[in-house]
mmCIF file of C-alpha atoms in Angstrom:
data_model
loop_
_atom_site.group_PDB
_atom_site.id
_atom_site.type_symbol
_atom_site.label_atom_id
_atom_site.label_comp_id
_atom_site.label_asym_id
_atom_site.label_seq_id
_atom_site.Cartn_x
_atom_site.Cartn_y
_atom_site.Cartn_z
ATOM 1 C CA MET A 1 -36.950 -63.117 17.763
ATOM 2 C CA GLU A 2 -33.822 -60.987 17.556
ATOM 3 C CA ILE A 3 -30.338 -62.484 17.559
ATOM 4 C CA TYR A 4 -27.405 -60.348 18.696
ATOM 5 C CA SER A 5 -23.758 -61.251 19.207
ATOM 6 C CA ASN A 6 -24.243 -61.376 22.985
ATOM 7 C CA ARG A 7 -27.893 -62.391 23.473
ATOM 8 C CA LEU A 8 -31.117 -63.773 22.028
ATOM 9 C CA GLU A 9 -34.310 -61.803 22.610
ATOM 10 C CA VAL A 10 -37.767 -63.297 22.168
ATOM 11 C CA SER A 11 -40.687 -60.861 22.276
ATOM 12 C CA SER A 12 -44.391 -61.504 22.186
ATOM 13 C CA PRO A 13 -47.072 -58.852 21.727
ATOM 14 C CA GLY A 14 -49.300 -58.383 24.719
ATOM 15 C CA THR A 15 -48.804 -58.639 28.423
ATOM 16 C CA LEU A 16 -48.784 -61.349 31.054
ATOM 17 C CA PRO A 17 -52.162 -62.796 32.056
ATOM 18 C CA LYS A 18 -54.243 -60.760 34.501
ATOM 19 C CA GLY A 19 -53.026 -61.106 38.054
ATOM 20 C CA MET A 20 -49.518 -62.162 37.078
ATOM 21 C CA THR A 21 -46.237 -60.238 37.320
ATOM 22 C CA VAL A 22 -42.700 -60.954 36.116
ATOM 23 C CA ILE A 23 -41.832 -61.908 39.720
ATOM 24 C CA ASP A 24 -44.487 -64.662 39.598
ATOM 25 C CA LEU A 25 -42.857 -66.390 36.603
ATOM 26 C CA GLY A 26 -41.881 -69.934 37.486
ATOM 27 C CA GLN A 27 -43.852 -69.740 40.756
ATOM 28 C CA LYS A 28 -47.413 -69.339 39.536
ATOM 29 C CA SER A 29 -49.208 -70.587 36.423
ATOM 30 C CA VAL A 30 -52.205 -68.886 34.835
ATOM 31 C CA ARG A 31 -53.814 -70.388 31.736
ATOM 32 C CA ARG A 32 -55.118 -67.827 29.248
ATOM 33 C CA ASN A 33 -57.442 -70.323 27.611
ATOM 34 C CA ALA A 34 -58.294 -73.257 29.871
ATOM 35 C CA LEU A 35 -60.200 -75.086 27.102
ATOM 36 C CA ILE A 36 -57.230 -75.126 24.698
ATOM 37 C CA ALA A 37 -54.744 -75.929 27.495
ATOM 38 C CA ASP A 38 -56.866 -78.859 28.651
ATOM 39 C CA LEU A 39 -57.215 -80.208 25.101
ATOM 40 C CA LEU A 40 -53.460 -79.964 24.461
ATOM 41 C CA HIS A 41 -52.797 -81.773 27.747
ATOM 42 C CA ARG A 42 -55.221 -84.609 26.874
ATOM 43 C CA ILE A 43 -53.625 -85.224 23.460
ATOM 44 C CA GLY A 44 -50.150 -85.299 25.000
ATOM 45 C CA PHE A 45 -48.894 -82.052 23.459
ATOM 46 C CA ILE A 46 -48.379 -80.526 26.934
ATOM 47 C CA GLU A 47 -46.987 -82.767 29.630
ATOM 48 C CA LYS A 48 -47.383 -80.411 32.582
ATOM 49 C CA ALA A 49 -48.633 -76.828 32.652
ATOM 50 C CA GLY A 50 -46.589 -74.154 34.379
ATOM 51 C CA THR A 51 -43.145 -75.758 34.119
ATOM 52 C CA GLY A 52 -41.650 -73.847 31.160
ATOM 53 C CA ILE A 53 -40.008 -70.952 33.019
ATOM 54 C CA ARG A 54 -38.534 -73.278 35.632
ATOM 55 C CA ARG A 55 -37.171 -75.570 32.894
ATOM 56 C CA MET A 56 -35.638 -72.589 31.031
ATOM 57 C CA ARG A 57 -33.881 -71.487 34.210
ATOM 58 C CA GLU A 58 -32.649 -75.022 34.947
ATOM 59 C CA GLU A 59 -31.349 -75.502 31.386
ATOM 60 C CA ALA A 60 -29.527 -72.156 31.485
ATOM 61 C CA HIS A 61 -27.894 -73.117 34.791
ATOM 62 C CA GLU A 62 -27.011 -76.593 33.508
ATOM 63 C CA HIS A 63 -25.224 -75.094 30.473
ATOM 64 C CA GLY A 64 -23.404 -72.408 32.449
ATOM 65 C CA CYS A 65 -25.486 -69.572 31.004
ATOM 66 C CA LEU A 66 -26.863 -66.573 32.821
ATOM 67 C CA GLU A 67 -30.457 -66.989 33.935
ATOM 68 C CA PRO A 68 -32.879 -65.674 31.299
ATOM 69 C CA SER A 69 -34.319 -62.255 32.079
ATOM 70 C CA PHE A 70 -37.958 -61.307 31.616
ATOM 71 C CA GLU A 71 -39.502 -57.908 30.957
ATOM 72 C CA GLU A 72 -43.008 -56.620 30.355
ATOM 73 C CA THR A 73 -43.433 -53.292 28.553
ATOM 74 C CA GLY A 74 -46.600 -53.747 26.512
ATOM 75 C CA PHE A 75 -44.707 -56.677 24.983
ATOM 76 C CA PHE A 76 -43.469 -59.637 26.971
ATOM 77 C CA SER A 77 -39.761 -60.206 26.317
ATOM 78 C CA THR A 78 -37.262 -62.834 27.374
ATOM 79 C CA THR A 79 -33.514 -62.400 26.954
ATOM 80 C CA PHE A 80 -31.171 -65.391 26.835
ATOM 81 C CA SER A 81 -27.406 -64.967 27.165
ATOM 82 C CA PRO A 82 -24.833 -67.542 26.066
ATOM 83 C CA ASN A 83 -22.328 -69.270 28.297
ATOM 84 C CA PRO A 84 -19.443 -66.756 28.727
ATOM 85 C CA GLU A 85 -16.836 -69.483 28.075
ATOM 86 C CA VAL A 86 -18.485 -70.360 24.758
ATOM 87 C CA ARG A 87 -18.463 -66.665 23.765
ATOM 88 C CA LEU A 88 -14.705 -66.510 24.494
ATOM 89 C CA GLU A 89 -14.158 -69.654 22.417
ATOM 90 C CA VAL A 90 -16.102 -68.200 19.469
ATOM 91 C CA GLY A 91 -14.124 -64.967 19.775
ATOM 92 C CA ALA A 92 -10.879 -66.937 19.714
ATOM 93 C CA GLN A 93 -12.007 -68.779 16.568
ATOM 94 C CA SER A 94 -12.813 -65.439 14.950
ATOM 95 C CA GLY A 95 -9.336 -64.186 15.892
ATOM 96 C CA ALA A 96 -7.782 -67.313 14.397
ATOM 97 C CA GLN A 97 -9.630 -66.740 11.123
ATOM 98 C CA SER A 98 -8.457 -63.105 11.062
ATOM 99 C CA GLU A 99 -4.877 -64.244 11.492
ATOM 100 C CA GLN A 100 -5.286 -66.832 8.704
ATOM 101 C CA VAL A 101 -6.654 -64.154 6.362
ATOM 102 C CA LEU A 102 -3.715 -61.852 7.149
ATOM 103 C CA GLU A 103 -1.229 -64.682 6.519
ATOM 104 C CA ILE A 104 -2.831 -65.555 3.185
ATOM 105 C CA LEU A 105 -2.986 -61.917 2.060
ATOM 106 C CA GLY A 106 0.631 -61.507 3.168
ATOM 107 C CA ILE A 107 1.477 -63.719 0.195
ATOM 108 C CA GLY A 108 -0.781 -61.993 -2.355
ATOM 109 C CA THR A 109 -4.264 -60.704 -3.190
ATOM 110 C CA CYS A 110 -7.356 -62.940 -2.988
ATOM 111 C CA SER A 111 -11.090 -62.743 -3.550
ATOM 112 C CA ALA A 112 -13.491 -63.470 -0.678
ATOM 113 C CA GLY A 113 -14.279 -66.851 -2.221
ATOM 114 C CA GLU A 114 -10.591 -67.775 -2.446
ATOM 115 C CA LEU A 115 -10.071 -66.724 1.164
ATOM 116 C CA ALA A 116 -13.010 -68.877 2.257
ATOM 117 C CA VAL A 117 -11.535 -71.918 0.520
ATOM 118 C CA LYS A 118 -8.014 -71.302 1.839
ATOM 119 C CA THR A 119 -9.199 -70.851 5.437
ATOM 120 C CA GLY A 120 -11.497 -73.872 5.298
ATOM 121 C CA ALA A 121 -14.667 -71.794 5.710
ATOM 122 C CA ALA A 122 -17.887 -73.301 4.378
ATOM 123 C CA SER A 123 -18.525 -70.292 2.135
ATOM 124 C CA LYS A 124 -17.714 -66.629 1.702
ATOM 125 C CA SER A 125 -20.811 -65.607 3.637
ATOM 126 C CA GLY A 126 -21.404 -65.229 7.357
ATOM 127 C CA ALA A 127 -18.270 -65.459 9.460
ATOM 128 C CA MET A 128 -15.939 -64.762 6.532
ATOM 129 C CA LYS A 129 -17.780 -61.561 5.593
ATOM 130 C CA ARG A 130 -17.698 -60.415 9.220
ATOM 131 C CA THR A 131 -13.985 -61.152 9.430
ATOM 132 C CA LEU A 132 -13.241 -59.218 6.229
ATOM 133 C CA THR A 133 -15.370 -56.266 7.335
ATOM 134 C CA LYS A 134 -13.617 -56.203 10.708
ATOM 135 C CA LEU A 135 -10.153 -56.341 9.119
ATOM 136 C CA ILE A 136 -11.034 -53.546 6.674
ATOM 137 C CA THR A 137 -12.438 -51.392 9.498
ATOM 138 C CA GLN A 138 -9.259 -51.956 11.527
ATOM 139 C CA GLY A 139 -7.180 -50.931 8.508
ATOM 140 C CA TYR A 140 -5.390 -54.309 8.282
ATOM 141 C CA ILE A 141 -6.626 -55.132 4.786
ATOM 142 C CA GLU A 142 -8.084 -53.117 1.911
ATOM 143 C CA TYR A 143 -9.979 -53.535 -1.327
ATOM 144 C CA THR A 144 -8.003 -53.699 -4.568
ATOM 145 C CA ILE A 145 -10.872 -51.774 -6.228
ATOM 146 C CA PRO A 146 -11.803 -49.281 -3.483
ATOM 147 C CA ASP A 147 -14.398 -47.421 -5.588
ATOM 148 C CA LYS A 148 -16.384 -50.621 -6.210
ATOM 149 C CA PRO A 149 -16.479 -52.714 -3.008
ATOM 150 C CA THR A 150 -19.189 -55.040 -4.392
ATOM 151 C CA SER A 151 -17.533 -55.654 -7.754
ATOM 152 C CA ARG A 152 -17.360 -59.312 -8.803
ATOM 153 C CA LEU A 153 -13.678 -58.638 -9.555
ATOM 154 C CA GLN A 154 -13.001 -57.365 -6.022
ATOM 155 C CA ARG A 155 -9.971 -58.724 -4.264
ATOM 156 C CA TYR A 156 -8.340 -57.972 -0.911
ATOM 157 C CA ARG A 157 -4.750 -57.113 0.002
ATOM 158 C CA ILE A 158 -2.934 -56.649 3.280
ATOM 159 C CA THR A 159 -1.994 -53.105 4.305
ATOM 160 C CA GLU A 160 1.259 -51.999 5.905
ATOM 161 C CA THR A 161 -0.568 -51.863 9.252
ATOM 162 C CA GLY A 162 -1.800 -55.405 8.651
ATOM 163 C CA ARG A 163 1.762 -56.585 7.946
ATOM 164 C CA LYS A 164 2.929 -55.078 11.244
ATOM 165 C CA VAL A 165 0.100 -56.761 13.152
ATOM 166 C CA LEU A 166 0.865 -60.087 11.467
ATOM 167 C CA MET A 167 4.558 -59.778 12.437
ATOM 168 C CA GLU A 168 3.560 -59.004 16.048
ATOM 169 C CA LEU A 169 1.245 -62.035 16.122
ATOM 170 C CA LYS A 170 4.004 -64.313 14.830
ATOM 171 C CA GLU A 171 6.470 -62.883 17.390
ATOM 172 C CA ALA A 172 3.996 -63.455 20.215
ATOM 173 C CA GLN A 173 3.590 -67.105 19.184
ATOM 174 C CA ARG A 174 7.326 -67.806 19.441
#
């Protein structure tokens, strides 16, 4: 399983069962091992064989997501894409956190941990690290100890470019 910012990919070694193509998915069901499938059905672990692809497509539609795509290239892979509106919402939250970080650093320097606390983030990992990396890459903030980015004493400060962007953001909100 591979998770990207815009999709989830699930790959399985091997190919589809003999006689089956990607076009057949959701239309035709072929059991690889009839004995195991029958046993799992009898103990209630499988309710109905051959309904998984159809259910995935229905769930994607129900949640406003693109239909999953399927590919066979020696591996069988399925790609799931999120609801575009949810992606926009997540992007907006990320932008809000960036603005918060710029506002806080506009007052003075802070460590990643202090920024996490001041922005209400759960911790300094994950989203906060991505936000800081993005702001550094954009040139809006910088390290106070540039030669040692992983130093436990590392702090962040806003750059002149970051101050200009922050002013523009505040102007746009008025």
